[in-house]
Coordinates of C-alpha atoms and ligand atoms in Angstrom, one line a residue:
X1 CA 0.0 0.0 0.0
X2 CA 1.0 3.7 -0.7
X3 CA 0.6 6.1 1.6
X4 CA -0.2 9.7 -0.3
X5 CA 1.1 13.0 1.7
X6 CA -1.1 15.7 2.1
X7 CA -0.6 18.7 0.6
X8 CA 1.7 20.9 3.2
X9 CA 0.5 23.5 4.6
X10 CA 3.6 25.2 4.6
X11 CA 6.1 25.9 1.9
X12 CA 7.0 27.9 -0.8
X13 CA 4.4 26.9 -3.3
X14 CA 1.6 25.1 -0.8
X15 CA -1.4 27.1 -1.4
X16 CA -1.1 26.2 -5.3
X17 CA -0.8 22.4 -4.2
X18 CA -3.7 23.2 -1.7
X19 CA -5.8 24.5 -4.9
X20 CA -7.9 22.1 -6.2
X21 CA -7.4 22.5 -10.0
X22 CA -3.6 22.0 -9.7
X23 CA -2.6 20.3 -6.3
X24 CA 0.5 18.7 -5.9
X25 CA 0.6 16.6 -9.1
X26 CA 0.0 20.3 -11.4
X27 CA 2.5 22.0 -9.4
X28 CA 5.1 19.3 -10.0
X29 CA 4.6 19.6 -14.0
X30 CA 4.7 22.9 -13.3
X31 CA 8.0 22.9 -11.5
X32 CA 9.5 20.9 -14.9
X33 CA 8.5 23.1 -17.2
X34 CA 10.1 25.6 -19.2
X35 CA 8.1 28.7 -19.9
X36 CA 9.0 31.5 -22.7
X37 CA 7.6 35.0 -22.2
X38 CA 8.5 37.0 -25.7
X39 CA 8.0 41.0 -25.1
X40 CA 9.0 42.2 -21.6
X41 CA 6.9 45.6 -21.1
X42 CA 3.8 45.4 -19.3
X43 CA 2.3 42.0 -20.5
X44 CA 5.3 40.7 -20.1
X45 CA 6.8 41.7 -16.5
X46 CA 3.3 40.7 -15.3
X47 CA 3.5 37.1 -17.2
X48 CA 7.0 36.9 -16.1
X49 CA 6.5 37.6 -12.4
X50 CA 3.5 35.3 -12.5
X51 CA 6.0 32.6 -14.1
X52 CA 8.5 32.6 -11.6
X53 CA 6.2 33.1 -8.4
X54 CA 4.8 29.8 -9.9
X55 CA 8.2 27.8 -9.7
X56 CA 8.4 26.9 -13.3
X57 CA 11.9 25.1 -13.6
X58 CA 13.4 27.3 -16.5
X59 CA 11.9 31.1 -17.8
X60 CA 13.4 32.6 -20.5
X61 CA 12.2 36.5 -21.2
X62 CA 13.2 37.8 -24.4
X63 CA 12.9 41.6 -24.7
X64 CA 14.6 44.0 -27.7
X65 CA 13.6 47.5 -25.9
X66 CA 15.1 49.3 -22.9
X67 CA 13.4 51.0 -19.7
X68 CA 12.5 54.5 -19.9
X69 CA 10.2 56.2 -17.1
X70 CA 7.4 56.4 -19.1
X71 CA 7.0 52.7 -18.8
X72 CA 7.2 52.8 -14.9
X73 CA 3.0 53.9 -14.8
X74 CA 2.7 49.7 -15.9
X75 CA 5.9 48.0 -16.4
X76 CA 5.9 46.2 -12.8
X77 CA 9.1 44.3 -13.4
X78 CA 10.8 47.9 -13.4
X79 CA 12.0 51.2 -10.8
X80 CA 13.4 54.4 -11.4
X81 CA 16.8 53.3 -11.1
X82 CA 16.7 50.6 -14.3
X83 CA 14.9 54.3 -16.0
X84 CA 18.0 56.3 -15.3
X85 CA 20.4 53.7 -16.0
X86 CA 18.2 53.0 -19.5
X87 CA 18.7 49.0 -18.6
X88 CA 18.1 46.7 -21.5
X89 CA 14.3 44.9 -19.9
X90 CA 15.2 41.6 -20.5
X91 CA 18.4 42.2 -18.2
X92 CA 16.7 44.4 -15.5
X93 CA 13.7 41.6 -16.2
X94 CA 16.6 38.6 -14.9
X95 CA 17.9 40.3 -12.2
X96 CA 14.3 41.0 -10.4
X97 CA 13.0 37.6 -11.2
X98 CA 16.0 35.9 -9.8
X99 CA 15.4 37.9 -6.4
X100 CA 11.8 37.2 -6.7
X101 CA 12.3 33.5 -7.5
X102 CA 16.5 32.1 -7.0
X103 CA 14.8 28.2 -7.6
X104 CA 13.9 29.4 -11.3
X105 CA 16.2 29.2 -14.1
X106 CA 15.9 32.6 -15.5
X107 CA 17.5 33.7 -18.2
X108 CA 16.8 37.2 -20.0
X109 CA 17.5 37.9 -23.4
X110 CA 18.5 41.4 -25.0
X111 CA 16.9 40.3 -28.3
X112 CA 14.3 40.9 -31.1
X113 CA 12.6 37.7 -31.6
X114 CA 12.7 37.0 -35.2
X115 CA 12.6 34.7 -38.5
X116 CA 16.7 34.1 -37.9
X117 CA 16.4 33.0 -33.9
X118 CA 13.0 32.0 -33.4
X119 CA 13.5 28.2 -33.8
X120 CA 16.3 28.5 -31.4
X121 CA 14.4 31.3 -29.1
X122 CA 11.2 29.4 -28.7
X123 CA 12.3 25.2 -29.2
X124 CA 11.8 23.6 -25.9
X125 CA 9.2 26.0 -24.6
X126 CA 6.6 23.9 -22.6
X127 CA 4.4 27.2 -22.9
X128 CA 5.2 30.8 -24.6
X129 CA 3.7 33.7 -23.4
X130 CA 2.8 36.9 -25.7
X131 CA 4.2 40.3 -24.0
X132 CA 4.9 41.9 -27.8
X133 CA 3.2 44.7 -28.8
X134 CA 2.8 44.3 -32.6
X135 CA 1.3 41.4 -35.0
X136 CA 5.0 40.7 -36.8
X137 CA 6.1 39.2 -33.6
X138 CA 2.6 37.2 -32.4
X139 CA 2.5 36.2 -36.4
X140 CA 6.1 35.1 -36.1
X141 CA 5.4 33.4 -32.6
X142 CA 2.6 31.8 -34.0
X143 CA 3.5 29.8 -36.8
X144 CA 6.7 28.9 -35.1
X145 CA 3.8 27.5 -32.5
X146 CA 1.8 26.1 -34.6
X147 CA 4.5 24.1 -36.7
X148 CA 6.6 22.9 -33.5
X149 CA 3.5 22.3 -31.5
X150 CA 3.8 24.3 -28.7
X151 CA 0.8 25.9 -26.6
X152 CA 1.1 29.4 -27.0
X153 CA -1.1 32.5 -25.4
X154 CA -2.1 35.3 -27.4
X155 CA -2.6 38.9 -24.8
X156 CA -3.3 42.3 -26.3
X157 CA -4.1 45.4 -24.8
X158 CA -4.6 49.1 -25.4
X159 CA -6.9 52.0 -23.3
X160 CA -8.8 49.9 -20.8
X161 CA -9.2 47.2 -23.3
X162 CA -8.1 43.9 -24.0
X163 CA -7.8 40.4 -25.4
X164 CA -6.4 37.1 -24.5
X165 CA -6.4 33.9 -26.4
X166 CA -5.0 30.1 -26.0
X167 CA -3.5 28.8 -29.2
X168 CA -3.3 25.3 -29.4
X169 CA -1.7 24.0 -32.3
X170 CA -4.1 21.7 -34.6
X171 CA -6.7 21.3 -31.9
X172 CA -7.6 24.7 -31.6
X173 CA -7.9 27.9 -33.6
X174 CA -4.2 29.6 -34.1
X175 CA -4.0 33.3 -34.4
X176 CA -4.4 33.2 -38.2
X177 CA -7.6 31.5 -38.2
X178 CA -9.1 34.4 -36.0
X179 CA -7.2 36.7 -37.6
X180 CA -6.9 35.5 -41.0
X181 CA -4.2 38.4 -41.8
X182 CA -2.0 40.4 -40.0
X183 CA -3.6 43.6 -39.8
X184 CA -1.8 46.1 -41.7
X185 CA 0.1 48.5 -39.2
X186 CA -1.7 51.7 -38.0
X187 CA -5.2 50.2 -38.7
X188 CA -5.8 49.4 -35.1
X189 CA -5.8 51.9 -31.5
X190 CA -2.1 51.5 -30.3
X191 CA -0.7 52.9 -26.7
X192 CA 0.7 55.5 -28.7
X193 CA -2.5 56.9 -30.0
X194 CA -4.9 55.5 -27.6
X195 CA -2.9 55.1 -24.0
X196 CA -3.2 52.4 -21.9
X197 CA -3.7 51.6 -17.9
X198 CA -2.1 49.4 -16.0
X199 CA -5.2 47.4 -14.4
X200 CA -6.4 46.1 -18.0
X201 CA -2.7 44.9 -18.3
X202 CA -2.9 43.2 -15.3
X203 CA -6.1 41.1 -16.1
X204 CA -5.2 40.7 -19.4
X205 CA -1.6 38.7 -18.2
X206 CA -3.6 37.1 -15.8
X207 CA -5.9 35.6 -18.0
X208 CA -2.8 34.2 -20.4
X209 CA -0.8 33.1 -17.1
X210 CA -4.0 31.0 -15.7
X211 CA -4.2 29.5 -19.2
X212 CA -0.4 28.8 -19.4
X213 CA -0.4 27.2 -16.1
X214 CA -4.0 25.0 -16.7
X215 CA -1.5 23.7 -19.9
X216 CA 1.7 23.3 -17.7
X217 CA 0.1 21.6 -15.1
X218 CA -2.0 19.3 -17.3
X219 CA -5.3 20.7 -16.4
X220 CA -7.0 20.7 -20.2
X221 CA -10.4 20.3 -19.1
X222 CA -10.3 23.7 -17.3
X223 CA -9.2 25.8 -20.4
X224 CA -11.4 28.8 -21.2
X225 CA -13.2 27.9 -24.5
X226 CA -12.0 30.8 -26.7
X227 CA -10.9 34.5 -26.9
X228 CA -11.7 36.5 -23.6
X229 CA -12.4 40.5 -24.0
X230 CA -12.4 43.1 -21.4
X231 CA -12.8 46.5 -21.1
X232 CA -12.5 47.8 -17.5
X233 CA -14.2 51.2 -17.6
X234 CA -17.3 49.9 -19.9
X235 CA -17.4 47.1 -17.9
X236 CA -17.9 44.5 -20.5
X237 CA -16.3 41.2 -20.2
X238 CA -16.8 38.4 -22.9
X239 CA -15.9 34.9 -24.2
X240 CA -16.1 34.1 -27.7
X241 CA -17.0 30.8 -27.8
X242 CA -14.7 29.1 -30.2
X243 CA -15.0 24.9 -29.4
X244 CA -16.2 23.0 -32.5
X245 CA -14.9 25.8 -34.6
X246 CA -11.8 23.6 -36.3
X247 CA -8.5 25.1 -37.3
X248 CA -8.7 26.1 -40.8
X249 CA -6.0 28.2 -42.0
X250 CA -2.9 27.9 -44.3
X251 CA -0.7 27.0 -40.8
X252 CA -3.1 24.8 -39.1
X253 CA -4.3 23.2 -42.4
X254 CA -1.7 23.1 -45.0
X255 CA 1.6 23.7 -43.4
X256 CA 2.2 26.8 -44.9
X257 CA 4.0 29.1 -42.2
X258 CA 4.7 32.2 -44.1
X259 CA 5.2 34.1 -41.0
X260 CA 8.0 31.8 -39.7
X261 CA 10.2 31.8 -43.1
X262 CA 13.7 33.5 -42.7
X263 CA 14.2 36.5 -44.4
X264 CA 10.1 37.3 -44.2
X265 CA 10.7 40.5 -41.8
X266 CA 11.8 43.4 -42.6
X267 CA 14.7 45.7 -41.8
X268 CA 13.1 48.1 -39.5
X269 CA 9.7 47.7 -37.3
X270 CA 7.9 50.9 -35.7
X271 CA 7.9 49.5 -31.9
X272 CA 4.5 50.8 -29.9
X273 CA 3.7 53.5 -27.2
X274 CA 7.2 54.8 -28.1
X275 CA 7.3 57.0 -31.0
X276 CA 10.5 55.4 -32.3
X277 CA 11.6 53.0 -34.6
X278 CA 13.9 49.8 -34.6
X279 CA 16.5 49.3 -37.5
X280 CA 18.1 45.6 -37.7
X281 CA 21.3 44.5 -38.2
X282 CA 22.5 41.2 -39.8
X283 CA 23.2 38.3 -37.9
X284 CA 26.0 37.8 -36.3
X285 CA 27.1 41.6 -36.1
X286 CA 28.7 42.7 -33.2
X287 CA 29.8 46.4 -32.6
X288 CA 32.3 47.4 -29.7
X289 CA 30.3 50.0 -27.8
X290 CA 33.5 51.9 -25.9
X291 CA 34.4 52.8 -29.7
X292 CA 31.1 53.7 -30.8
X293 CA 30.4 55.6 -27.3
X294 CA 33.7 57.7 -28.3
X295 CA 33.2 58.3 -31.7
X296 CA 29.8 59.4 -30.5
X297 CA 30.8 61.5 -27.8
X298 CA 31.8 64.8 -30.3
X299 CA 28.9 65.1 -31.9
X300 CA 26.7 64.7 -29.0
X301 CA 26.0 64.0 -25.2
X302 CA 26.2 59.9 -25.0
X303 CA 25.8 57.9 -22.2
X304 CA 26.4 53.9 -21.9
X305 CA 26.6 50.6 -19.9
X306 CA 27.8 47.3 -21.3
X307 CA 24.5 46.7 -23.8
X308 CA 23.8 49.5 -25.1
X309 CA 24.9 53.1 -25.8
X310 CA 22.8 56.5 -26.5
X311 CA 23.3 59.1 -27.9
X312 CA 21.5 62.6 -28.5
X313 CA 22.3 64.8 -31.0
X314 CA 21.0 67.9 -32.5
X315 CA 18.6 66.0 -34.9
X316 CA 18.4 62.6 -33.4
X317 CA 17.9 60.3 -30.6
X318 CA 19.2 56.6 -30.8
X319 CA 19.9 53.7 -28.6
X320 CA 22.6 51.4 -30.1
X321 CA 23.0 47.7 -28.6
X322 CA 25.6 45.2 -28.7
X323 CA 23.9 43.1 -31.9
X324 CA 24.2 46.5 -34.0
X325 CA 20.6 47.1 -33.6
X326 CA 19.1 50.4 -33.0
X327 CA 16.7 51.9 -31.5
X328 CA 15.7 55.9 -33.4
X329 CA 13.5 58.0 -31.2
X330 CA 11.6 60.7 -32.5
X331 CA 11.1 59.4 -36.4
X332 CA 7.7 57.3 -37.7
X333 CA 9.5 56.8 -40.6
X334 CA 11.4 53.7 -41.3
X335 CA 13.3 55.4 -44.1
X336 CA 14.1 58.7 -42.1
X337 CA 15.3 56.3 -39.2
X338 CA 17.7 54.2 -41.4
X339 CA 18.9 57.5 -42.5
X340 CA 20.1 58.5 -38.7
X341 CA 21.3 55.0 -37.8
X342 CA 23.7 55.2 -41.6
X343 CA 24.7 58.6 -40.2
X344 CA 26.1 57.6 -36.8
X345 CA 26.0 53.8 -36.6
X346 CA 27.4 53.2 -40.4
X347 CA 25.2 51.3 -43.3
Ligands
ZN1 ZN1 -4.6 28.3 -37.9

């Protein structure tokens, strides 16, 4: 005969074991999983927090931006002092989990997910978690997803709105079945034009991390049946049911993933809520910042840490990181911002 233990009372993850819909069994999947949040701004430091307070073994966060103090109102993985020292996320991201959480394996990642690293990025994710801002990336994620068959959660939000969505590959719709295209950019309400508060972030990561941890801890019967949409000051909250609607799309149905072929993103991507532009540089560049911080330095007033270096000129603002990417502040255009990066960085 085998005698079962109780659930403790005590210990660090207890009153998840005590909760019936993952007890002790859920919380030990949980413990061997690996989780992948891709966008760390205020989706993801929410989903990331929420990872690690759960014990997932391993959490990678993979974040291309930096912190600025604007993102301080929502961005709970982040103080003032990651602000002033313009901290890459995913690094200021691995620090604070490690403090929140020293039995996770966390590991950050100063990175722009894309068509050249998101087989390596995203292969052996258990779970990946949306905190991107823009349908390139949650295309990109998707039918990465969808081909490798890995669960992934789908989390928008903008004003007081938002959206959250399980993808399951081939059993249930992806995002290209809802969405049928990527919507062209500027045709939807971004943080940039249309704000965004904190407590819609909140429920929307909270809705993606209760479905990421139902998966991870084996609990399919409890998934939510389809897309979830709030909006806190109307006060509407709905579920679009989407059981017996079968995946039907070129991904889920014909093994077409457009979205995951190298070379299918472009140069430059307008990033969201922050009036700037990205510019990309080939794989495998590196560029030695002391040099580039000095060669900087007469034309402008540059500051730096060992990822990145910025610099602000008369006519421009940029952030340069180790990888050669850059980050132009103060342009919409992707034309005018390769224009500033050729200027200072080199073409
Ligand atoms: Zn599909």
């Amino acid at each position: 005969m085998t005698t079962r233990e109780a659930p403790a009372a005590t210990g660090r993850y207890s009153r998840q074991e005590l909760f019936a819909g993952i007890g002790p069994e859920g919380q030990a999947r949980i413990r061997a999983a690996h989780a992948v949040v891709v966008g760390c701004g205020a989706l993801g430091s929410a989903l990331a927090e929420m990872m690690a307070r759960a014990g997932v073994g391993r959490l990678t966060v993979i974040d291309r931006d930096y912190v600025e103090e604007s993102n301080l109102q929502r961005q709970s993985l982040f103080d003032e002092s990651d602000a002033r020292r313009g901290m890459p996320k995913a690094v200021a991201a691995e620090s604070k989990l490690r403090a929140i959480n020293s039995d996770v394996r966390v590991r950050g990642m100063v990175a722009d997910l894309s068509t050249e690293n998101a087989d390596e990025l995203l292969a052996r994710a258990q779970i990946v978690l949306d905190g991107t801002d823009n349908f390139e990336a949650r295309f990109l994620i998707n039918d990465v997803c969808v081909r490798d068959d890995i669960p992934w959660v789908y989390g928008a939000c903008v004003g007081a709105y938002g959206l959250a969505l399980l993808v399951r590959p081939r059993v249930s719709p992806c995002l290209r079945c809802v969405l049928e295209e990527m919507p062209a950019p500027g045709s939807g309400p971004t943080c940039d034009t249309a704000g965004v508060v904190a407590p819609i972030v909140h429920v929307v990561a909270g809705l993606q991390a209760g479905e990421a941890l139902k998966v991870l801890a084996g609990r399919l019967e409890s998934l939510l049946p389809g897309v979830v949409s709030v909006d806190l000051w109307q006060g509407v909250f709905e579920v679009m049911d989407l059981r017996g609607r079968a995946p039907w799309c070129p991904a889920c149905t014909e093994g077409r993933y457009d979205y995951a072929v190298q070379g299918a993103a472009g140069a430059s991507a307008v990033l969201c809520g922050r009036d700037a532009i990205q510019i990309r540089a080939p794989r495998g560049t590196r560029v030695d910042l002391a040099a580039l911080a000095a060669r900087l330095a007469v034309a402008g007033s540059v500051s730096a840490n060992e990822y990145l270096v910025r610099f602000v000129g008369k006519d421009a603002e940029l952030v340069v990181f180790a990888d050669g990417r850059a980050i132009v502040k103060g342009v919409r255009d992707p034309t005018q911002a390769r224009g500033v990066y050729a200027r200072y960085v080199g073409s």
